[in-house]
Amino acid sequence: MVIVVTNRKLCAGDFLARLDSLCRAKPGAVLLREKDLPESDYAALARSCQEICVRQEVPLILHGHPQIARELGLSQVHLPLPALEAQAAALCGLRAGTSVHSVEDVRRAQALGASYLIAGHIFSTACKPGLPARGLRFLGEVCRAAKVPVYAIGGVQAGRVPDVLAQGAAGFCIMSELMECPDPYERLSSYIDIETAASLG
């Protein structure tokens, strides 16, 4: 499964038009990661994104903001692990995924009922300048420790997809490339094709 992670600041052109193009390629989900926005602005953007995701039948996951998720009738949110620890008891039926950076994080997240894990960053990426990548060995350790789906994030390029899936990952996340490329539909479709071929073979 390919998860589209958003960053509207990287987009050349209209963000919602790009999201619509990406959703036409049928990713596994869209994670609306716009952490700089005030809550009211995030809620407005989430409503616009939800319209696109509903029309294209793609699940939308909000990054934080459980209350907004409930207001929109969504079933799942993504919370950083400290936020999940602080809010787990108050999620009131919402499922929550989280990000992990160690096997110990995996144990903590699963004890809190996390529905999926995003593990990273796996490869070097411009989004994390100066921070060493954790690598495929780390990803394999996380996947073996996890009882829920694990998605890799960070520098996952087309040629690396088979290696990522070979470690046991359920899929991977792509952000910068899909926000910046000239043809988002074509680029995401190529990733989905590569993932399908690697999964079958």
Coordinates of N, CA and C in Angstrom, one line a residue:
M1 N 0.8 -1.2 0.0 CA 0.0 0.0 0.0 C 0.9 1.2 0.0
V2 N 0.5 2.2 -0.8 CA 1.2 3.5 -0.9 C 0.4 4.5 -0.2
I3 N 1.0 5.2 0.8 CA 0.3 6.3 1.5 C 0.9 7.6 1.0
V4 N 0.1 8.5 0.5 CA 0.5 9.8 0.1 C 0.5 10.7 1.4
V5 N 1.7 11.3 1.7 CA 1.8 12.2 2.8 C 1.9 13.6 2.2
T6 N 1.1 14.5 2.7 CA 1.0 15.8 2.0 C 2.0 16.8 2.7
N7 N 2.3 17.8 1.8 CA 3.1 19.0 2.3 C 2.8 20.1 1.2
R8 N 1.7 20.8 1.4 CA 1.3 21.8 0.4 C 2.3 22.8 0.1
K9 N 3.2 23.1 1.0 CA 4.3 24.1 0.8 C 5.2 23.7 -0.3
L10 N 5.3 22.4 -0.6 CA 6.2 21.9 -1.7 C 5.6 22.0 -3.0
C11 N 4.3 22.2 -3.1 CA 3.6 22.1 -4.4 C 3.8 23.3 -5.3
A12 N 4.1 23.0 -6.5 CA 4.1 24.1 -7.5 C 2.7 24.0 -8.1
G13 N 1.9 25.1 -7.9 CA 0.5 25.1 -8.4 C -0.4 24.8 -7.3
D14 N -1.7 24.5 -7.7 CA -2.8 24.3 -6.7 C -2.7 23.0 -6.0
F15 N -2.7 23.1 -4.7 CA -2.5 21.8 -3.8 C -3.7 20.9 -4.0
L16 N -4.9 21.4 -4.0 CA -6.1 20.6 -4.1 C -6.2 19.9 -5.5
A17 N -5.8 20.6 -6.5 CA -5.8 20.0 -7.8 C -4.8 18.8 -7.9
R18 N -3.6 19.0 -7.2 CA -2.6 18.0 -7.1 C -3.2 16.8 -6.4
L19 N -3.8 17.1 -5.3 CA -4.4 16.0 -4.5 C -5.4 15.2 -5.3
D20 N -6.2 15.9 -6.0 CA -7.2 15.2 -6.8 C -6.6 14.3 -7.9
S21 N -5.5 14.8 -8.5 CA -4.7 14.0 -9.4 C -4.2 12.7 -8.8
L22 N -3.6 12.9 -7.6 CA -3.0 11.8 -6.8 C -4.1 10.8 -6.5
C23 N -5.2 11.3 -6.0 CA -6.3 10.4 -5.6 C -6.9 9.6 -6.8
R24 N -6.8 10.1 -8.0 CA -7.3 9.4 -9.2 C -6.4 8.1 -9.4
A25 N -5.2 8.2 -8.9 CA -4.3 7.0 -9.1 C -4.6 5.9 -8.0
K26 N -5.5 6.2 -7.1 CA -5.9 5.3 -6.0 C -4.8 4.8 -5.1
P27 N -4.2 5.7 -4.3 CA -3.3 5.3 -3.3 C -4.1 4.6 -2.2
G28 N -3.3 4.0 -1.3 CA -4.0 3.3 -0.1 C -4.6 4.2 0.8
A29 N -4.1 5.4 1.0 CA -4.6 6.5 1.9 C -3.9 7.8 1.6
V30 N -4.5 8.9 2.1 CA -3.8 10.2 2.1 C -3.7 10.6 3.6
L31 N -2.5 10.9 4.0 CA -2.2 11.4 5.3 C -2.0 12.9 5.2
L32 N -2.9 13.7 5.8 CA -2.9 15.2 5.7 C -2.0 15.7 6.8
R33 N -0.7 15.9 6.4 CA 0.3 16.3 7.4 C 0.7 17.8 7.1
E34 N -0.2 18.7 7.6 CA 0.0 20.1 7.5 C 0.1 20.7 8.9
K35 N 1.3 20.5 9.5 CA 1.4 20.7 10.9 C 1.5 22.2 11.3
D36 N 1.8 23.0 10.3 CA 1.9 24.5 10.6 C 0.6 25.2 10.7
L37 N -0.5 24.6 10.3 CA -1.8 25.3 10.2 C -2.4 25.4 11.6
P38 N -3.0 26.6 11.9 CA -3.9 26.7 13.0 C -5.1 25.7 12.9
E39 N -5.7 25.3 14.0 CA -6.7 24.3 14.0 C -7.8 24.6 13.0
S40 N -8.3 25.9 13.0 CA -9.4 26.3 12.2 C -9.1 26.1 10.7
D41 N -7.9 26.5 10.3 CA -7.4 26.4 8.9 C -7.2 25.0 8.6
Y42 N -6.7 24.2 9.5 CA -6.5 22.8 9.2 C -7.9 22.1 9.0
A43 N -8.9 22.5 9.8 CA -10.2 21.9 9.6 C -10.8 22.2 8.3
A44 N -10.6 23.5 7.8 CA -11.1 23.9 6.5 C -10.5 23.1 5.4
L45 N -9.2 23.0 5.5 CA -8.4 22.2 4.5 C -8.8 20.8 4.5
A46 N -9.0 20.2 5.7 CA -9.4 18.8 5.8 C -10.8 18.6 5.2
R47 N -11.7 19.5 5.3 CA -13.0 19.3 4.7 C -12.9 19.3 3.1
S48 N -12.0 20.2 2.6 CA -11.8 20.2 1.2 C -11.2 18.9 0.7
C49 N -10.2 18.4 1.4 CA -9.5 17.2 1.1 C -10.5 16.0 1.2
Q50 N -11.3 16.1 2.2 CA -12.3 15.0 2.3 C -13.2 14.9 1.1
E51 N -13.6 16.0 0.6 CA -14.5 16.0 -0.6 C -13.8 15.2 -1.7
I52 N -12.5 15.5 -1.9 CA -11.8 14.9 -3.0 C -11.6 13.4 -2.7
C53 N -11.3 13.0 -1.5 CA -11.0 11.6 -1.1 C -12.3 10.8 -1.2
V54 N -13.4 11.4 -0.8 CA -14.7 10.7 -0.9 C -15.0 10.4 -2.3
R55 N -14.9 11.5 -3.2 CA -15.2 11.3 -4.6 C -14.3 10.2 -5.3
Q56 N -13.1 10.2 -4.9 CA -12.1 9.2 -5.5 C -12.0 7.9 -4.7
E57 N -12.8 7.8 -3.6 CA -12.8 6.6 -2.8 C -11.5 6.2 -2.2
V58 N -10.8 7.2 -1.6 CA -9.5 7.1 -1.0 C -9.6 7.4 0.5
P59 N -9.2 6.6 1.4 CA -9.2 7.0 2.8 C -8.4 8.2 3.1
L60 N -8.9 9.1 4.0 CA -8.2 10.2 4.5 C -7.9 10.0 5.9
I61 N -6.6 10.3 6.3 CA -6.2 10.2 7.7 C -5.7 11.6 8.1
L62 N -6.2 12.1 9.1 CA -5.7 13.4 9.6 C -4.5 13.2 10.5
H63 N -3.6 14.1 10.4 CA -2.4 14.1 11.3 C -2.7 14.9 12.5
G64 N -3.0 14.3 13.6 CA -3.5 15.0 14.8 C -5.0 15.3 14.7
H65 N -5.5 16.2 15.6 CA -6.8 16.7 15.5 C -7.9 15.6 15.6
P66 N -8.0 14.8 16.6 CA -9.0 13.8 16.7 C -10.4 14.4 16.7
Q67 N -10.6 15.6 17.2 CA -11.9 16.2 17.3 C -12.4 16.5 15.8
I68 N -11.5 17.0 15.0 CA -11.9 17.3 13.6 C -12.2 16.0 12.9
A69 N -11.4 15.0 13.2 CA -11.7 13.7 12.5 C -13.1 13.2 12.9
R70 N -13.5 13.4 14.2 CA -14.8 12.9 14.6 C -15.9 13.8 13.9
E71 N -15.7 15.1 13.8 CA -16.6 16.0 13.2 C -16.8 15.6 11.7
L72 N -15.8 15.2 11.0 CA -15.9 14.8 9.6 C -16.3 13.4 9.4
G73 N -16.5 12.6 10.5 CA -16.9 11.2 10.4 C -15.8 10.3 9.9
L74 N -14.6 10.7 10.2 CA -13.5 9.8 9.8 C -13.2 8.8 10.9
S75 N -12.6 7.7 10.6 CA -12.4 6.6 11.5 C -11.0 6.5 12.1
Q76 N -10.1 7.3 11.5 CA -8.7 7.1 11.9 C -7.9 8.4 11.9
V77 N -6.9 8.5 12.8 CA -6.0 9.7 12.8 C -4.6 9.1 13.0
H78 N -3.6 10.0 12.7 CA -2.2 9.7 12.9 C -1.8 10.6 14.1
L79 N -1.2 10.1 15.1 CA -0.7 10.8 16.2 C 0.8 10.5 16.5
P80 N 1.7 11.5 16.7 CA 3.0 11.2 17.2 C 2.9 10.3 18.5
L81 N 3.9 9.5 18.7 CA 3.8 8.6 19.9 C 3.5 9.3 21.2
P82 N 4.2 10.4 21.5 CA 3.9 11.1 22.8 C 2.4 11.6 22.8
A83 N 1.9 12.0 21.7 CA 0.5 12.4 21.7 C -0.5 11.3 21.8
L84 N -0.1 10.1 21.2 CA -0.9 8.9 21.4 C -0.9 8.5 22.8
E85 N 0.2 8.6 23.5 CA 0.3 8.2 24.9 C -0.6 9.1 25.8
A86 N -0.6 10.4 25.4 CA -1.4 11.4 26.2 C -2.9 11.3 25.9
Q87 N -3.3 10.9 24.7 CA -4.7 11.0 24.3 C -5.4 9.6 24.0
A88 N -4.7 8.5 24.2 CA -5.2 7.2 23.9 C -6.6 6.9 24.6
A89 N -6.7 7.3 25.8 CA -7.9 7.1 26.5 C -9.1 7.9 26.1
A90 N -8.8 9.0 25.4 CA -9.8 9.9 25.0 C -10.2 9.9 23.5
L91 N -9.7 8.8 22.8 CA -9.9 8.8 21.3 C -11.4 8.3 21.0
C92 N -12.1 7.8 22.0 CA -13.5 7.5 21.8 C -13.8 6.7 20.5
G93 N -13.2 5.6 20.3 CA -13.5 4.8 19.1 C -12.7 5.1 17.9
L94 N -12.0 6.2 17.8 CA -11.1 6.5 16.7 C -9.9 5.5 16.7
R95 N -9.6 5.0 15.6 CA -8.3 4.2 15.5 C -7.2 5.2 15.3
A96 N -6.0 4.9 15.8 CA -4.9 5.8 15.6 C -3.6 5.0 15.2
G97 N -2.9 5.6 14.2 CA -1.6 5.1 13.9 C -0.6 6.0 14.4
T98 N 0.7 5.6 14.4 CA 1.7 6.5 15.0 C 3.1 6.2 14.3
S99 N 4.0 7.1 14.5 CA 5.4 6.9 14.0 C 6.3 6.3 15.0
V100 N 7.2 5.4 14.6 CA 8.1 4.8 15.5 C 9.5 4.9 15.0
H101 N 10.5 5.0 15.9 CA 11.9 5.2 15.6 C 12.8 4.2 16.3
S102 N 12.2 3.2 16.9 CA 12.9 2.1 17.6 C 12.0 0.9 17.9
V103 N 12.6 -0.2 18.2 CA 11.7 -1.4 18.5 C 11.0 -1.1 19.8
E104 N 11.6 -0.4 20.7 CA 10.9 0.0 22.0 C 9.7 0.8 21.7
D105 N 9.8 1.7 20.7 CA 8.6 2.5 20.3 C 7.5 1.6 19.8
V106 N 7.9 0.5 19.1 CA 6.9 -0.4 18.6 C 6.1 -1.0 19.8
R107 N 6.8 -1.4 20.8 CA 6.1 -2.0 22.0 C 5.2 -1.0 22.6
R108 N 5.7 0.2 22.8 CA 4.8 1.2 23.4 C 3.6 1.5 22.6
A109 N 3.8 1.6 21.3 CA 2.7 1.9 20.4 C 1.6 0.8 20.4
Q110 N 2.1 -0.4 20.4 CA 1.1 -1.6 20.4 C 0.4 -1.7 21.7
A111 N 1.1 -1.4 22.8 CA 0.4 -1.4 24.1 C -0.7 -0.4 24.1
L112 N -0.6 0.7 23.4 CA -1.6 1.7 23.3 C -2.7 1.5 22.3
G113 N -2.5 0.4 21.5 CA -3.6 0.0 20.6 C -3.4 0.6 19.2
A114 N -2.2 1.0 18.8 CA -1.9 1.6 17.5 C -2.4 0.7 16.4
S115 N -3.1 1.2 15.4 CA -3.6 0.4 14.3 C -2.6 0.2 13.2
Y116 N -1.6 1.0 13.1 CA -0.6 0.9 12.1 C 0.6 1.7 12.6
L117 N 1.8 1.4 12.0 CA 3.0 2.1 12.4 C 3.7 2.6 11.1
I118 N 4.3 3.8 11.2 CA 5.1 4.4 10.2 C 6.5 4.4 10.7
A119 N 7.4 3.7 10.1 CA 8.8 3.6 10.6 C 9.8 4.4 9.7
G120 N 10.6 5.2 10.3 CA 11.5 6.0 9.5 C 12.5 6.7 10.4
H121 N 13.4 7.5 9.7 CA 13.4 7.5 8.3 C 14.4 6.4 7.8
I122 N 14.0 5.7 6.7 CA 14.7 4.5 6.3 C 15.9 4.8 5.5
F123 N 15.8 5.8 4.5 CA 16.9 6.2 3.7 C 17.1 7.7 3.9
S124 N 18.3 8.1 3.5 CA 18.6 9.6 3.6 C 17.5 10.4 2.8
T125 N 17.1 11.5 3.4 CA 16.1 12.3 2.7 C 16.4 13.8 3.0
A126 N 16.1 14.6 2.1 CA 16.2 16.1 2.2 C 15.3 16.6 3.3
C127 N 14.3 15.9 3.7 CA 13.4 16.3 4.7 C 14.0 16.2 6.1
K128 N 15.1 15.4 6.2 CA 15.8 15.2 7.5 C 17.3 15.5 7.3
P129 N 17.6 16.7 7.0 CA 19.0 17.0 6.7 C 19.9 16.8 7.9
G130 N 21.0 16.1 7.7 CA 22.0 15.9 8.8 C 21.7 14.8 9.7
L131 N 20.5 14.1 9.6 CA 20.1 13.0 10.4 C 20.4 11.7 9.7
P132 N 21.2 10.8 10.3 CA 21.5 9.5 9.6 C 20.2 8.7 9.4
A133 N 20.2 8.0 8.2 CA 19.1 7.1 8.0 C 19.2 5.9 8.8
R134 N 18.0 5.3 9.2 CA 18.0 4.1 10.0 C 18.2 2.8 9.3
G135 N 17.9 2.8 8.0 CA 18.2 1.7 7.1 C 17.3 0.5 7.1
L136 N 17.5 -0.4 6.2 CA 16.7 -1.5 6.0 C 16.7 -2.5 7.2
R137 N 17.9 -2.6 7.8 CA 17.9 -3.5 8.9 C 17.0 -3.1 10.0
F138 N 17.0 -1.8 10.3 CA 16.0 -1.2 11.3 C 14.6 -1.5 10.9
L139 N 14.3 -1.3 9.6 CA 12.9 -1.6 9.1 C 12.5 -3.1 9.4
G140 N 13.4 -4.0 9.1 CA 13.2 -5.4 9.3 C 12.9 -5.7 10.8
E141 N 13.7 -5.1 11.7 CA 13.5 -5.3 13.1 C 12.1 -4.8 13.5
V142 N 11.7 -3.6 13.0 CA 10.4 -3.1 13.4 C 9.3 -4.0 12.9
C143 N 9.4 -4.5 11.6 CA 8.4 -5.3 11.0 C 8.3 -6.7 11.8
R144 N 9.4 -7.2 12.2 CA 9.3 -8.5 13.0 C 8.7 -8.3 14.4
A145 N 8.9 -7.1 14.9 CA 8.4 -6.9 16.3 C 6.9 -6.5 16.3
A146 N 6.4 -6.0 15.1 CA 5.1 -5.4 15.0 C 4.0 -6.5 14.8
K147 N 2.9 -6.3 15.3 CA 1.7 -7.1 15.1 C 0.7 -6.4 14.3
V148 N 1.0 -5.2 13.8 CA 0.1 -4.4 13.0 C 0.9 -4.0 11.8
P149 N 0.3 -3.5 10.7 CA 1.0 -3.1 9.5 C 2.0 -2.0 9.7
V150 N 3.2 -2.1 9.1 CA 4.2 -1.2 9.2 C 4.5 -0.6 7.8
Y151 N 4.6 0.8 7.7 CA 4.8 1.5 6.5 C 6.2 2.2 6.6
A152 N 7.0 2.1 5.6 CA 8.3 2.7 5.6 C 8.2 4.2 5.1
I153 N 9.0 5.1 5.7 CA 9.0 6.5 5.2 C 10.4 7.0 5.2
G154 N 10.7 7.9 4.3 CA 12.0 8.5 4.2 C 12.8 8.0 3.1
G155 N 12.9 8.7 2.0 CA 13.8 8.4 0.9 C 13.4 7.2 0.1
V156 N 12.2 6.7 0.2 CA 11.8 5.5 -0.6 C 11.6 5.9 -2.0
Q157 N 12.5 5.5 -2.8 CA 12.4 5.7 -4.3 C 12.0 4.4 -5.0
A158 N 11.7 4.6 -6.3 CA 11.2 3.4 -7.0 C 12.1 2.2 -6.9
G159 N 13.4 2.4 -7.1 CA 14.3 1.2 -7.1 C 14.4 0.6 -5.7
R160 N 14.0 1.2 -4.7 CA 14.1 0.7 -3.3 C 12.9 -0.1 -2.9
V161 N 11.8 0.0 -3.6 CA 10.5 -0.6 -3.2 C 10.6 -2.1 -2.9
P162 N 11.3 -2.9 -3.8 CA 11.4 -4.3 -3.5 C 12.1 -4.6 -2.2
D163 N 13.2 -3.8 -1.9 CA 13.9 -4.1 -0.7 C 13.1 -3.7 0.5
V164 N 12.3 -2.7 0.4 CA 11.4 -2.3 1.5 C 10.4 -3.4 1.8
L165 N 9.8 -3.9 0.8 CA 8.7 -4.9 1.0 C 9.3 -6.2 1.4
A166 N 10.6 -6.5 1.0 CA 11.2 -7.7 1.4 C 11.5 -7.7 2.9
Q167 N 11.5 -6.6 3.6 CA 11.7 -6.5 5.0 C 10.4 -6.8 5.8
G168 N 9.3 -6.9 5.1 CA 8.1 -7.2 5.8 C 7.1 -6.0 5.9
A169 N 7.5 -4.9 5.3 CA 6.6 -3.7 5.3 C 5.4 -4.0 4.5
A170 N 4.3 -3.4 5.0 CA 3.0 -3.5 4.3 C 2.9 -2.5 3.2
G171 N 3.8 -1.6 3.2 CA 3.8 -0.5 2.1 C 4.8 0.6 2.5
F172 N 4.6 1.7 2.0 CA 5.5 2.8 2.2 C 4.8 4.2 2.0
C173 N 5.4 5.2 2.5 CA 4.9 6.6 2.3 C 5.8 7.4 1.4
I174 N 5.1 8.2 0.6 CA 5.9 9.2 -0.3 C 5.3 10.6 0.0
M175 N 6.2 11.5 0.2 CA 5.8 12.9 0.3 C 6.4 13.8 -0.7
S176 N 7.7 14.2 -0.6 CA 8.2 15.2 -1.4 C 8.1 15.0 -2.9
E177 N 8.4 13.8 -3.3 CA 8.4 13.5 -4.8 C 7.0 13.7 -5.4
L178 N 6.0 13.3 -4.6 CA 4.6 13.4 -5.1 C 4.1 14.9 -5.0
M179 N 4.7 15.7 -4.1 CA 4.3 17.1 -4.0 C 5.0 17.9 -5.1
E180 N 6.1 17.5 -5.6 CA 6.9 18.3 -6.5 C 6.9 17.9 -7.9
C181 N 6.6 16.6 -8.2 CA 6.7 16.1 -9.6 C 5.7 16.8 -10.6
P182 N 6.1 16.9 -11.8 CA 5.2 17.5 -12.8 C 3.9 16.8 -13.1
D183 N 3.9 15.4 -13.0 CA 2.7 14.6 -13.3 C 2.5 13.7 -12.1
P184 N 1.8 14.2 -11.1 CA 1.6 13.3 -9.9 C 0.8 12.1 -10.2
Y185 N -0.2 12.1 -11.1 CA -0.9 10.9 -11.4 C 0.0 9.8 -11.9
E186 N 0.8 10.2 -12.9 CA 1.7 9.2 -13.6 C 2.7 8.7 -12.6
R187 N 3.3 9.6 -11.7 CA 4.3 9.2 -10.8 C 3.8 8.2 -9.8
L188 N 2.7 8.5 -9.2 CA 2.1 7.6 -8.2 C 1.7 6.3 -8.8
S189 N 1.1 6.4 -10.0 CA 0.7 5.1 -10.7 C 1.9 4.2 -10.9
S190 N 3.1 4.8 -11.2 CA 4.3 4.0 -11.4 C 4.7 3.3 -10.1
Y191 N 4.6 4.1 -9.0 CA 4.9 3.5 -7.7 C 4.0 2.3 -7.4
I192 N 2.7 2.5 -7.7 CA 1.7 1.4 -7.4 C 2.0 0.2 -8.2
D193 N 2.3 0.4 -9.5 CA 2.7 -0.7 -10.4 C 3.9 -1.4 -9.9
I194 N 4.9 -0.7 -9.4 CA 6.1 -1.3 -8.9 C 5.8 -2.1 -7.6
E195 N 5.0 -1.5 -6.8 CA 4.6 -2.3 -5.5 C 3.9 -3.5 -5.8
T196 N 2.9 -3.5 -6.8 CA 2.1 -4.6 -7.1 C 3.0 -5.7 -7.7
A197 N 4.0 -5.3 -8.6 CA 4.9 -6.3 -9.2 C 5.8 -7.0 -8.1
A198 N 6.3 -6.1 -7.2 CA 7.2 -6.6 -6.1 C 6.4 -7.6 -5.2
S199 N 5.2 -7.2 -4.9 CA 4.4 -8.1 -4.0 C 4.0 -9.4 -4.6
L200 N 3.9 -9.5 -5.9 CA 3.6 -10.7 -6.6 C 4.8 -11.6 -6.9
G201 N 6.0 -10.9 -6.8 CA 7.0 -11.6 -7.2 C 8.3 -12.0 -6.8

